[in-house]
Amino acid sequence: MKIMNKSDLKSLKRSVDQGTEEQRKAVQDIISQVKSRGDEAVKEYTKRFDKATMETFKVSKEEFEQAYASLDGEFVQILQEAADNIRAFHEKQKTASWFDSSEDGTLLGQKITPIDAAGVYVPGGTAAYPSSVFMNVIPAQVAGVERVVMVTPPGQDGKVPDGVLLAAQILGVEDVFKVGGAQAIAALAYGTETIPSVDKITGPGNVFVALAKREVFGDVDIDMIAGPSEIAILADETARAEEIAADLLSQAEHDARSSSALVTTSETLAKAVEKEVQLQLDSLPRADIARKSVEDYGMIVLCESWKEAVETINEMAPEHLEIVTEDPFQELGKIKHAGAIFLGPYSSEPVGDYFAGPNHVLPTNGTARFSSPLNVDDFVKKSSIISYSRQALETNVDKIARFARLEGLEAHARAVETRKERWK
């Protein structure tokens, strides 16, 4: 992780993995086969890619019970408390339908309706991600989605991690299917004999999952095409180097393409963090991944002024932003672009990943300039309500007809003018 000046930065964005032409063609073939052959195709792809032979995909009641029994009570309590925190936060995001009436009898409004069904993809592989279950399922439930369908890749033994099943059990999600990859996305989008189709698909995955989400978008909605994780830390001389280094590495261990950046005006802090990162790397279990990330995408930006430091952060538009300064709340109003903002030395990024309550599904790769974290609004539709009275139409019919003719749409004009016959 090298110290540099802002002027040395060529670009703060990384290219999102679009996949190769061969990968895109493979994903298109998988989707086509799942659409035409349903469960049979899903079983074939699961055996080919996950090395698991599946007779049935749906997680049984016995599997849920075994997962619960295998985990100690303290861990169960931790997950339950985290779920409660996340639900409480998202409850505050709910919006209600509204109506506004005028004296002339006009009624206008907005009707909020949850989508019928949401699909959640939970990554598999070597790690278990109960936090992904919480962050994707809870906002859907709070929004009022009636059916949540979860898919997650099985291991070669045909099982999924106990922590993932426990998280689903805590939330009351019963439709959990042991399917991963592009075939899982296709099954959620179009349905099979056993896996029901949904209206929206959320959740992270590998390049094949991302490509599949791109392909099915339009037939169903998706949350986003997420890039590698990232963190930026805006810090002054009051920050502790060992804490800043640890927080930078918390993202670097995600992926070799993750980005970690410290932005500061303190040369003393910059040099101390540079040294501390190397010290801490040596003891990390995922040191190879973190070291590659730090070497390729890590940076310490030493700015000449605090104004320049804040400008650098807003240019980055980071997924995660920590503000570790003497008065972080004073800096909050200056930040225009960030997915999640962590204020003060006790608000380490993993606090938000797992426990605090806000959603950790965040815009990456600079898209925080125009995107928001996954939230309750992502699982509802908003319908406009229009009710004109006779008085309101009489007052405005000629204006509306003239507007329509201005656009060359005579049938539009006649549609409102024909109502004049009612009051002759």
CSV table of C-alpha atoms in Angstrom, one decimal:
chain,number,residue,atom,x,y,z
A,1,MET,CA,0.0,0.0,0.0
A,2,LYS,CA,1.8,3.1,-1.3
A,3,ILE,CA,1.5,6.7,-0.2
A,4,MET,CA,0.6,9.0,-3.0
A,5,ASN,CA,-0.7,12.5,-3.7
A,6,LYS,CA,-4.2,13.1,-5.1
A,7,SER,CA,-2.6,14.2,-8.4
A,8,ASP,CA,-0.9,10.8,-8.8
A,9,LEU,CA,-4.3,9.1,-9.0
A,10,LYS,CA,-5.1,8.2,-12.6
A,11,SER,CA,-8.5,6.7,-11.9
A,12,LEU,CA,-10.4,5.7,-8.8
A,13,LYS,CA,-12.8,3.4,-10.6
A,14,ARG,CA,-12.2,-0.3,-11.4
A,15,SER,CA,-13.7,-2.2,-14.3
A,16,VAL,CA,-16.5,-4.4,-13.4
A,17,ASP,CA,-16.0,-8.0,-14.5
A,18,GLN,CA,-18.3,-8.3,-17.6
A,19,GLY,CA,-17.2,-11.9,-18.2
A,20,THR,CA,-15.7,-13.3,-21.4
A,21,GLU,CA,-17.7,-14.0,-24.5
A,22,GLU,CA,-17.4,-17.7,-23.8
A,23,GLN,CA,-18.8,-17.2,-20.3
A,24,ARG,CA,-21.7,-15.1,-21.6
A,25,LYS,CA,-22.6,-17.8,-24.1
A,26,ALA,CA,-22.4,-20.5,-21.5
A,27,VAL,CA,-24.8,-18.5,-19.3
A,28,GLN,CA,-27.2,-18.0,-22.1
A,29,ASP,CA,-27.2,-21.7,-22.8
A,30,ILE,CA,-27.8,-22.6,-19.2
A,31,ILE,CA,-30.8,-20.2,-19.0
A,32,SER,CA,-32.2,-21.6,-22.2
A,33,GLN,CA,-32.0,-25.1,-21.0
A,34,VAL,CA,-33.5,-24.3,-17.6
A,35,LYS,CA,-36.4,-22.5,-19.3
A,36,SER,CA,-37.1,-25.5,-21.6
A,37,ARG,CA,-36.2,-28.5,-19.3
A,38,GLY,CA,-36.8,-27.2,-15.8
A,39,ASP,CA,-35.6,-29.4,-12.9
A,40,GLU,CA,-33.9,-31.9,-15.2
A,41,ALA,CA,-31.5,-29.2,-16.5
A,42,VAL,CA,-30.9,-27.8,-13.0
A,43,LYS,CA,-29.9,-31.2,-11.7
A,44,GLU,CA,-27.5,-31.7,-14.6
A,45,TYR,CA,-25.8,-28.4,-14.1
A,46,THR,CA,-25.7,-28.9,-10.3
A,47,LYS,CA,-23.9,-32.2,-10.8
A,48,ARG,CA,-21.5,-30.7,-13.4
A,49,PHE,CA,-20.6,-27.5,-11.5
A,50,ASP,CA,-21.2,-28.3,-7.8
A,51,LYS,CA,-20.3,-32.0,-8.0
A,52,ALA,CA,-23.5,-32.8,-6.2
A,53,THR,CA,-26.1,-35.3,-7.2
A,54,MET,CA,-29.5,-34.0,-6.1
A,55,GLU,CA,-32.8,-35.9,-6.0
A,56,THR,CA,-34.6,-33.0,-4.5
A,57,PHE,CA,-33.6,-29.4,-4.2
A,58,LYS,CA,-35.8,-28.1,-1.4
A,59,VAL,CA,-34.3,-28.1,2.1
A,60,SER,CA,-36.4,-30.4,4.3
A,61,LYS,CA,-37.8,-29.8,7.8
A,62,GLU,CA,-35.3,-32.3,9.2
A,63,GLU,CA,-32.3,-30.4,7.6
A,64,PHE,CA,-33.5,-27.2,9.3
A,65,GLU,CA,-33.8,-29.0,12.6
A,66,GLN,CA,-30.3,-30.6,12.3
A,67,ALA,CA,-28.8,-27.2,11.5
A,68,TYR,CA,-30.4,-25.6,14.6
A,69,ALA,CA,-29.3,-28.5,16.8
A,70,SER,CA,-25.7,-28.3,15.5
A,71,LEU,CA,-25.1,-24.7,16.6
A,72,ASP,CA,-24.5,-23.5,20.1
A,73,GLY,CA,-27.1,-21.4,21.8
A,74,GLU,CA,-24.9,-18.4,22.1
A,75,PHE,CA,-24.5,-18.2,18.3
A,76,VAL,CA,-28.2,-18.7,17.8
A,77,GLN,CA,-28.8,-15.7,20.1
A,78,ILE,CA,-26.3,-13.6,18.3
A,79,LEU,CA,-28.0,-14.2,15.0
A,80,GLN,CA,-31.4,-13.5,16.5
A,81,GLU,CA,-30.2,-10.2,17.9
A,82,ALA,CA,-28.6,-9.2,14.6
A,83,ALA,CA,-31.8,-10.0,12.8
A,84,ASP,CA,-33.8,-7.9,15.3
A,85,ASN,CA,-31.5,-5.0,14.8
A,86,ILE,CA,-31.7,-5.2,11.0
A,87,ARG,CA,-35.5,-5.5,11.1
A,88,ALA,CA,-35.9,-2.5,13.4
A,89,PHE,CA,-33.8,-0.4,11.1
A,90,HIS,CA,-35.7,-1.4,8.0
A,91,GLU,CA,-39.1,-0.9,9.6
A,92,LYS,CA,-38.3,2.8,9.7
A,93,GLN,CA,-38.0,2.8,5.9
A,94,LYS,CA,-41.6,1.9,5.3
A,95,THR,CA,-43.7,4.3,3.4
A,96,ALA,CA,-47.5,4.5,3.2
A,97,SER,CA,-50.0,5.1,0.4
A,98,TRP,CA,-51.2,8.7,0.4
A,99,PHE,CA,-54.1,10.6,-1.1
A,100,ASP,CA,-54.7,14.4,-1.7
A,101,SER,CA,-58.1,15.8,-2.5
A,102,SER,CA,-59.1,19.2,-3.8
A,103,GLU,CA,-62.2,21.3,-3.5
A,104,ASP,CA,-63.2,20.6,-7.1
A,105,GLY,CA,-63.3,16.9,-6.4
A,106,THR,CA,-59.9,16.0,-7.8
A,107,LEU,CA,-58.3,13.1,-5.9
A,108,LEU,CA,-54.6,12.3,-6.5
A,109,GLY,CA,-52.4,9.9,-4.7
A,110,GLN,CA,-49.9,7.1,-4.6
A,111,LYS,CA,-50.6,3.5,-3.8
A,112,ILE,CA,-47.8,1.3,-2.3
A,113,THR,CA,-48.0,-2.4,-3.2
A,114,PRO,CA,-45.3,-5.0,-2.4
A,115,ILE,CA,-44.1,-7.3,-5.1
A,116,ASP,CA,-45.6,-10.8,-5.0
A,117,ALA,CA,-42.4,-12.8,-4.7
A,118,ALA,CA,-38.7,-12.1,-4.2
A,119,GLY,CA,-35.8,-14.4,-4.9
A,120,VAL,CA,-32.6,-14.3,-2.8
A,121,TYR,CA,-29.3,-15.7,-3.9
A,122,VAL,CA,-26.9,-16.6,-1.0
A,123,PRO,CA,-23.3,-17.4,-2.1
A,124,GLY,CA,-21.8,-20.7,-1.3
A,125,GLY,CA,-18.3,-21.9,-1.7
A,126,THR,CA,-15.9,-22.2,1.3
A,127,ALA,CA,-17.7,-19.7,3.5
A,128,ALA,CA,-21.2,-19.4,5.0
A,129,TYR,CA,-23.1,-16.1,4.7
A,130,PRO,CA,-26.0,-15.9,7.1
A,131,SER,CA,-25.6,-12.1,7.0
A,132,SER,CA,-26.5,-12.3,3.2
A,133,VAL,CA,-29.7,-14.0,4.2
A,134,PHE,CA,-30.6,-11.3,6.7
A,135,MET,CA,-29.8,-8.3,4.5
A,136,ASN,CA,-31.7,-9.6,1.5
A,137,VAL,CA,-34.7,-11.3,3.1
A,138,ILE,CA,-35.6,-8.8,5.9
A,139,PRO,CA,-36.3,-5.7,3.7
A,140,ALA,CA,-38.5,-7.9,1.5
A,141,GLN,CA,-40.4,-9.1,4.5
A,142,VAL,CA,-40.8,-5.6,6.0
A,143,ALA,CA,-42.1,-4.4,2.6
A,144,GLY,CA,-44.8,-7.1,2.8
A,145,VAL,CA,-43.6,-9.5,0.1
A,146,GLU,CA,-45.7,-12.6,0.5
A,147,ARG,CA,-43.3,-15.2,-0.7
A,148,VAL,CA,-39.5,-15.2,-0.4
A,149,VAL,CA,-37.6,-17.9,-2.2
A,150,MET,CA,-34.0,-18.5,-1.3
A,151,VAL,CA,-31.4,-20.4,-3.4
A,152,THR,CA,-27.8,-21.3,-2.3
A,153,PRO,CA,-25.3,-23.7,-3.8
A,154,PRO,CA,-24.9,-27.1,-2.2
A,155,GLY,CA,-21.6,-28.7,-1.3
A,156,GLN,CA,-20.5,-32.0,-2.8
A,157,ASP,CA,-22.4,-33.7,0.0
A,158,GLY,CA,-25.6,-32.0,-1.1
A,159,LYS,CA,-25.8,-29.9,2.0
A,160,VAL,CA,-25.6,-26.1,2.7
A,161,PRO,CA,-23.9,-24.5,5.7
A,162,ASP,CA,-25.8,-24.7,9.0
A,163,GLY,CA,-25.4,-21.0,9.6
A,164,VAL,CA,-27.3,-20.2,6.4
A,165,LEU,CA,-30.1,-22.6,7.3
A,166,LEU,CA,-30.3,-21.2,10.8
A,167,ALA,CA,-30.6,-17.6,9.4
A,168,ALA,CA,-33.4,-18.7,7.1
A,169,GLN,CA,-35.1,-20.5,10.0
A,170,ILE,CA,-34.9,-17.4,12.2
A,171,LEU,CA,-36.7,-15.4,9.5
A,172,GLY,CA,-39.3,-18.0,8.8
A,173,VAL,CA,-38.1,-18.7,5.2
A,174,GLU,CA,-39.3,-22.2,4.3
A,175,ASP,CA,-38.7,-22.1,0.5
A,176,VAL,CA,-35.0,-22.7,0.5
A,177,PHE,CA,-33.5,-24.6,-2.5
A,178,LYS,CA,-30.0,-26.1,-2.8
A,179,VAL,CA,-29.2,-24.7,-6.2
A,180,GLY,CA,-26.4,-22.2,-7.2
A,181,GLY,CA,-24.9,-20.5,-10.2
A,182,ALA,CA,-26.6,-19.3,-13.4
A,183,GLN,CA,-29.0,-22.2,-13.2
A,184,ALA,CA,-30.4,-20.9,-9.9
A,185,ILE,CA,-30.9,-17.4,-11.3
A,186,ALA,CA,-32.7,-19.0,-14.3
A,187,ALA,CA,-34.9,-21.1,-12.1
A,188,LEU,CA,-35.9,-18.1,-10.0
A,189,ALA,CA,-36.6,-16.0,-13.1
A,190,TYR,CA,-38.7,-18.6,-15.0
A,191,GLY,CA,-39.6,-21.3,-12.5
A,192,THR,CA,-39.3,-25.0,-12.7
A,193,GLU,CA,-41.4,-27.9,-11.5
A,194,THR,CA,-40.2,-27.4,-8.0
A,195,ILE,CA,-38.7,-23.9,-7.8
A,196,PRO,CA,-41.3,-21.1,-8.1
A,197,SER,CA,-40.6,-18.0,-10.2
A,198,VAL,CA,-40.2,-14.6,-8.6
A,199,ASP,CA,-40.6,-11.0,-9.6
A,200,LYS,CA,-37.2,-9.7,-8.3
A,201,ILE,CA,-33.8,-11.4,-7.6
A,202,THR,CA,-31.3,-10.0,-5.2
A,203,GLY,CA,-28.0,-11.2,-3.7
A,204,PRO,CA,-24.3,-11.4,-4.7
A,205,GLY,CA,-22.6,-14.2,-6.6
A,206,ASN,CA,-19.7,-15.0,-8.9
A,207,VAL,CA,-19.3,-13.9,-12.5
A,208,PHE,CA,-21.8,-16.5,-13.8
A,209,VAL,CA,-24.4,-15.3,-11.3
A,210,ALA,CA,-23.8,-11.7,-12.3
A,211,LEU,CA,-24.0,-12.5,-16.0
A,212,ALA,CA,-27.2,-14.5,-15.4
A,213,LYS,CA,-28.8,-11.6,-13.6
A,214,ARG,CA,-28.0,-9.4,-16.5
A,215,GLU,CA,-29.6,-11.8,-18.9
A,216,VAL,CA,-32.9,-12.2,-17.0
A,217,PHE,CA,-33.3,-8.5,-16.2
A,218,GLY,CA,-36.4,-7.3,-17.9
A,219,ASP,CA,-38.2,-10.5,-17.4
A,220,VAL,CA,-37.6,-9.9,-13.7
A,221,ASP,CA,-36.1,-7.1,-11.7
A,222,ILE,CA,-32.7,-7.4,-10.1
A,223,ASP,CA,-30.9,-5.4,-7.3
A,224,MET,CA,-27.6,-4.5,-9.0
A,225,ILE,CA,-24.5,-6.0,-10.6
A,226,ALA,CA,-22.1,-5.6,-7.8
A,227,GLY,CA,-18.4,-5.0,-8.3
A,228,PRO,CA,-15.6,-5.9,-5.8
A,229,SER,CA,-15.9,-4.6,-2.3
A,230,GLU,CA,-14.3,-1.3,-1.2
A,231,ILE,CA,-13.6,0.9,1.8
A,232,ALA,CA,-12.4,4.4,2.1
A,233,ILE,CA,-11.3,6.0,5.4
A,234,LEU,CA,-11.2,9.7,5.9
A,235,ALA,CA,-9.0,10.2,8.9
A,236,ASP,CA,-7.0,12.9,10.7
A,237,GLU,CA,-4.1,12.8,13.2
A,238,THR,CA,-6.4,11.6,16.0
A,239,ALA,CA,-6.9,8.2,14.3
A,240,ARG,CA,-5.0,5.2,15.5
A,241,ALA,CA,-2.9,3.5,12.8
A,242,GLU,CA,-3.5,0.0,14.0
A,243,GLU,CA,-7.2,0.4,13.9
A,244,ILE,CA,-7.2,2.1,10.5
A,245,ALA,CA,-5.0,-0.7,9.1
A,246,ALA,CA,-7.3,-3.4,10.5
A,247,ASP,CA,-10.3,-1.7,8.9
A,248,LEU,CA,-8.6,-1.5,5.5
A,249,LEU,CA,-7.7,-5.1,5.6
A,250,SER,CA,-11.2,-6.1,6.6
A,251,GLN,CA,-12.2,-5.3,3.0
A,252,ALA,CA,-8.9,-6.4,1.4
A,253,GLU,CA,-9.5,-10.0,2.5
A,254,HIS,CA,-12.8,-10.2,0.6
A,255,ASP,CA,-11.3,-10.4,-2.8
A,256,ALA,CA,-8.0,-9.8,-4.7
A,257,ARG,CA,-9.8,-7.0,-6.6
A,258,SER,CA,-11.2,-5.3,-3.4
A,259,SER,CA,-10.1,-1.7,-2.9
A,260,SER,CA,-9.0,-0.1,0.4
A,261,ALA,CA,-8.0,3.5,0.6
A,262,LEU,CA,-7.0,5.9,3.4
A,263,VAL,CA,-7.4,9.6,2.7
A,264,THR,CA,-5.7,11.9,5.1
A,265,THR,CA,-3.7,15.2,5.5
A,266,SER,CA,-1.5,13.6,8.2
A,267,GLU,CA,1.9,12.4,6.9
A,268,THR,CA,2.6,10.8,10.3
A,269,LEU,CA,-0.6,8.8,10.1
A,270,ALA,CA,0.0,7.8,6.5
A,271,LYS,CA,3.4,6.4,7.2
A,272,ALA,CA,2.2,4.6,10.4
A,273,VAL,CA,-0.7,3.0,8.5
A,274,GLU,CA,1.5,1.9,5.7
A,275,LYS,CA,3.8,0.1,8.1
A,276,GLU,CA,0.9,-1.3,10.2
A,277,VAL,CA,-0.8,-2.8,7.1
A,278,GLN,CA,2.3,-4.9,6.3
A,279,LEU,CA,2.6,-6.0,9.9
A,280,GLN,CA,-1.0,-7.2,10.2
A,281,LEU,CA,-1.0,-8.9,6.8
A,282,ASP,CA,1.5,-11.5,8.0
A,283,SER,CA,-0.9,-12.9,10.5
A,284,LEU,CA,-4.1,-13.0,8.4
A,285,PRO,CA,-5.5,-16.4,7.4
A,286,ARG,CA,-6.5,-14.9,4.0
A,287,ALA,CA,-3.1,-13.1,3.7
A,288,ASP,CA,-2.6,-14.0,0.0
A,289,ILE,CA,-5.9,-12.5,-1.1
A,290,ALA,CA,-5.5,-9.4,1.1
A,291,ARG,CA,-1.9,-8.8,0.0
A,292,LYS,CA,-2.9,-9.0,-3.6
A,293,SER,CA,-5.7,-6.5,-3.0
A,294,VAL,CA,-3.5,-4.1,-1.1
A,295,GLU,CA,-0.8,-4.2,-3.7
A,296,ASP,CA,-3.0,-3.7,-6.7
A,297,TYR,CA,-5.9,-1.6,-5.4
A,298,GLY,CA,-4.8,-0.3,-2.0
A,299,MET,CA,-3.8,3.4,-1.6
A,300,ILE,CA,-3.0,6.0,1.0
A,301,VAL,CA,-3.8,9.4,-0.4
A,302,LEU,CA,-1.9,12.2,1.3
A,303,CYS,CA,-3.8,15.5,0.6
A,304,GLU,CA,-2.5,19.0,1.0
A,305,SER,CA,-5.7,20.3,2.6
A,306,TRP,CA,-8.8,19.0,4.3
A,307,LYS,CA,-10.9,20.3,1.5
A,308,GLU,CA,-8.9,18.3,-1.0
A,309,ALA,CA,-9.4,15.2,1.2
A,310,VAL,CA,-13.1,15.6,1.3
A,311,GLU,CA,-13.2,16.2,-2.5
A,312,THR,CA,-11.2,12.9,-3.0
A,313,ILE,CA,-13.7,11.0,-1.0
A,314,ASN,CA,-16.6,12.4,-3.0
A,315,GLU,CA,-14.8,11.5,-6.2
A,316,MET,CA,-14.3,7.9,-5.0
A,317,ALA,CA,-18.0,7.6,-4.0
A,318,PRO,CA,-17.0,4.6,-1.9
A,319,GLU,CA,-19.2,1.6,-0.9
A,320,HIS,CA,-18.1,1.9,2.7
A,321,LEU,CA,-16.8,5.2,4.2
A,322,GLU,CA,-15.4,5.5,7.6
A,323,ILE,CA,-14.8,9.0,9.1
A,324,VAL,CA,-12.3,8.8,11.9
A,325,THR,CA,-11.7,12.4,12.9
A,326,GLU,CA,-11.8,14.5,16.1
A,327,ASP,CA,-15.4,15.5,15.2
A,328,PRO,CA,-16.8,13.1,12.5
A,329,PHE,CA,-20.3,14.6,12.6
A,330,GLN,CA,-18.9,17.9,11.5
A,331,GLU,CA,-17.7,16.2,8.3
A,332,LEU,CA,-20.9,14.3,7.6
A,333,GLY,CA,-22.6,17.1,5.8
A,334,LYS,CA,-19.7,17.5,3.4
A,335,ILE,CA,-20.1,13.9,2.1
A,336,LYS,CA,-22.2,13.7,-1.0
A,337,HIS,CA,-21.5,10.2,-2.3
A,338,ALA,CA,-21.1,7.0,-0.2
A,339,GLY,CA,-23.0,3.8,0.2
A,340,ALA,CA,-22.7,3.6,4.0
A,341,ILE,CA,-21.0,6.1,6.4
A,342,PHE,CA,-19.4,5.0,9.6
A,343,LEU,CA,-18.8,7.7,12.1
A,344,GLY,CA,-16.1,7.7,14.8
A,345,PRO,CA,-13.4,5.2,16.0
A,346,TYR,CA,-15.9,2.7,17.4
A,347,SER,CA,-17.9,2.3,14.2
A,348,SER,CA,-15.7,-0.2,12.4
A,349,GLU,CA,-17.1,-1.3,9.1
A,350,PRO,CA,-17.9,-4.9,10.2
A,351,VAL,CA,-20.3,-3.4,12.7
A,352,GLY,CA,-22.5,-2.6,9.8
A,353,ASP,CA,-21.7,-5.8,7.9
A,354,TYR,CA,-23.3,-7.9,10.6
A,355,PHE,CA,-25.0,-6.3,13.5
A,356,ALA,CA,-26.0,-2.6,13.6
A,357,GLY,CA,-29.0,-2.7,11.4
A,358,PRO,CA,-28.5,-0.8,8.1
A,359,ASN,CA,-28.2,-3.0,5.0
A,360,HIS,CA,-24.8,-4.1,3.8
A,361,VAL,CA,-25.9,-4.6,0.2
A,362,LEU,CA,-24.3,-1.4,-1.1
A,363,PRO,CA,-23.5,0.3,-4.4
A,364,THR,CA,-19.9,-0.3,-5.5
A,365,ASN,CA,-17.4,1.0,-7.9
A,366,GLY,CA,-18.5,4.6,-7.8
A,367,THR,CA,-22.2,3.9,-8.3
A,368,ALA,CA,-22.9,5.5,-4.9
A,369,ARG,CA,-23.1,8.7,-6.9
A,370,PHE,CA,-26.5,7.6,-8.1
A,371,SER,CA,-27.5,4.4,-6.2
A,372,SER,CA,-28.6,3.5,-2.7
A,373,PRO,CA,-28.2,0.6,-0.3
A,374,LEU,CA,-30.8,-2.2,-0.7
A,375,ASN,CA,-33.9,-1.1,1.1
A,376,VAL,CA,-37.6,-1.6,1.6
A,377,ASP,CA,-38.5,0.5,-1.4
A,378,ASP,CA,-36.7,-2.0,-3.6
A,379,PHE,CA,-39.5,-4.5,-2.9
A,380,VAL,CA,-42.5,-2.3,-3.5
A,381,LYS,CA,-44.2,-0.8,-6.5
A,382,LYS,CA,-45.7,2.7,-6.5
A,383,SER,CA,-48.9,3.2,-8.5
A,384,SER,CA,-50.2,6.7,-9.2
A,385,ILE,CA,-53.9,7.3,-8.4
A,386,ILE,CA,-56.0,9.8,-10.5
A,387,SER,CA,-59.6,10.6,-10.0
A,388,TYR,CA,-61.1,13.7,-11.7
A,389,SER,CA,-64.6,15.0,-10.9
A,390,ARG,CA,-66.9,16.4,-13.5
A,391,GLN,CA,-66.1,19.9,-12.2
A,392,ALA,CA,-62.3,19.3,-12.5
A,393,LEU,CA,-62.6,17.9,-16.1
A,394,GLU,CA,-64.9,20.8,-17.2
A,395,THR,CA,-62.4,23.2,-16.0
A,396,ASN,CA,-59.4,21.6,-17.7
A,397,VAL,CA,-60.7,19.6,-20.7
A,398,ASP,CA,-59.8,22.3,-23.2
A,399,LYS,CA,-56.4,22.7,-21.8
A,400,ILE,CA,-55.8,19.0,-21.9
A,401,ALA,CA,-57.1,18.7,-25.5
A,402,ARG,CA,-54.9,21.6,-26.7
A,403,PHE,CA,-51.8,20.0,-25.0
A,404,ALA,CA,-52.6,16.7,-26.8
A,405,ARG,CA,-52.9,18.4,-30.2
A,406,LEU,CA,-49.7,20.3,-29.6
A,407,GLU,CA,-48.0,16.8,-29.5
A,408,GLY,CA,-50.0,15.7,-32.6
A,409,LEU,CA,-52.1,13.2,-30.8
A,410,GLU,CA,-55.7,13.9,-31.9
A,411,ALA,CA,-57.1,10.7,-30.4
A,412,HIS,CA,-55.9,11.9,-27.0
A,413,ALA,CA,-57.7,15.2,-27.4
A,414,ARG,CA,-60.9,13.5,-28.5
A,415,ALA,CA,-60.8,11.1,-25.6
A,416,VAL,CA,-61.2,13.9,-23.1
A,417,GLU,CA,-63.5,16.0,-25.3
A,418,THR,CA,-66.0,13.2,-25.7
A,419,ARG,CA,-66.9,13.6,-22.0
A,420,LYS,CA,-68.4,17.0,-22.9
A,421,GLU,CA,-71.5,15.1,-24.1
A,422,ARG,CA,-72.2,14.2,-20.5
A,423,TRP,CA,-73.0,17.8,-19.5
A,424,LYS,CA,-74.9,19.1,-22.6
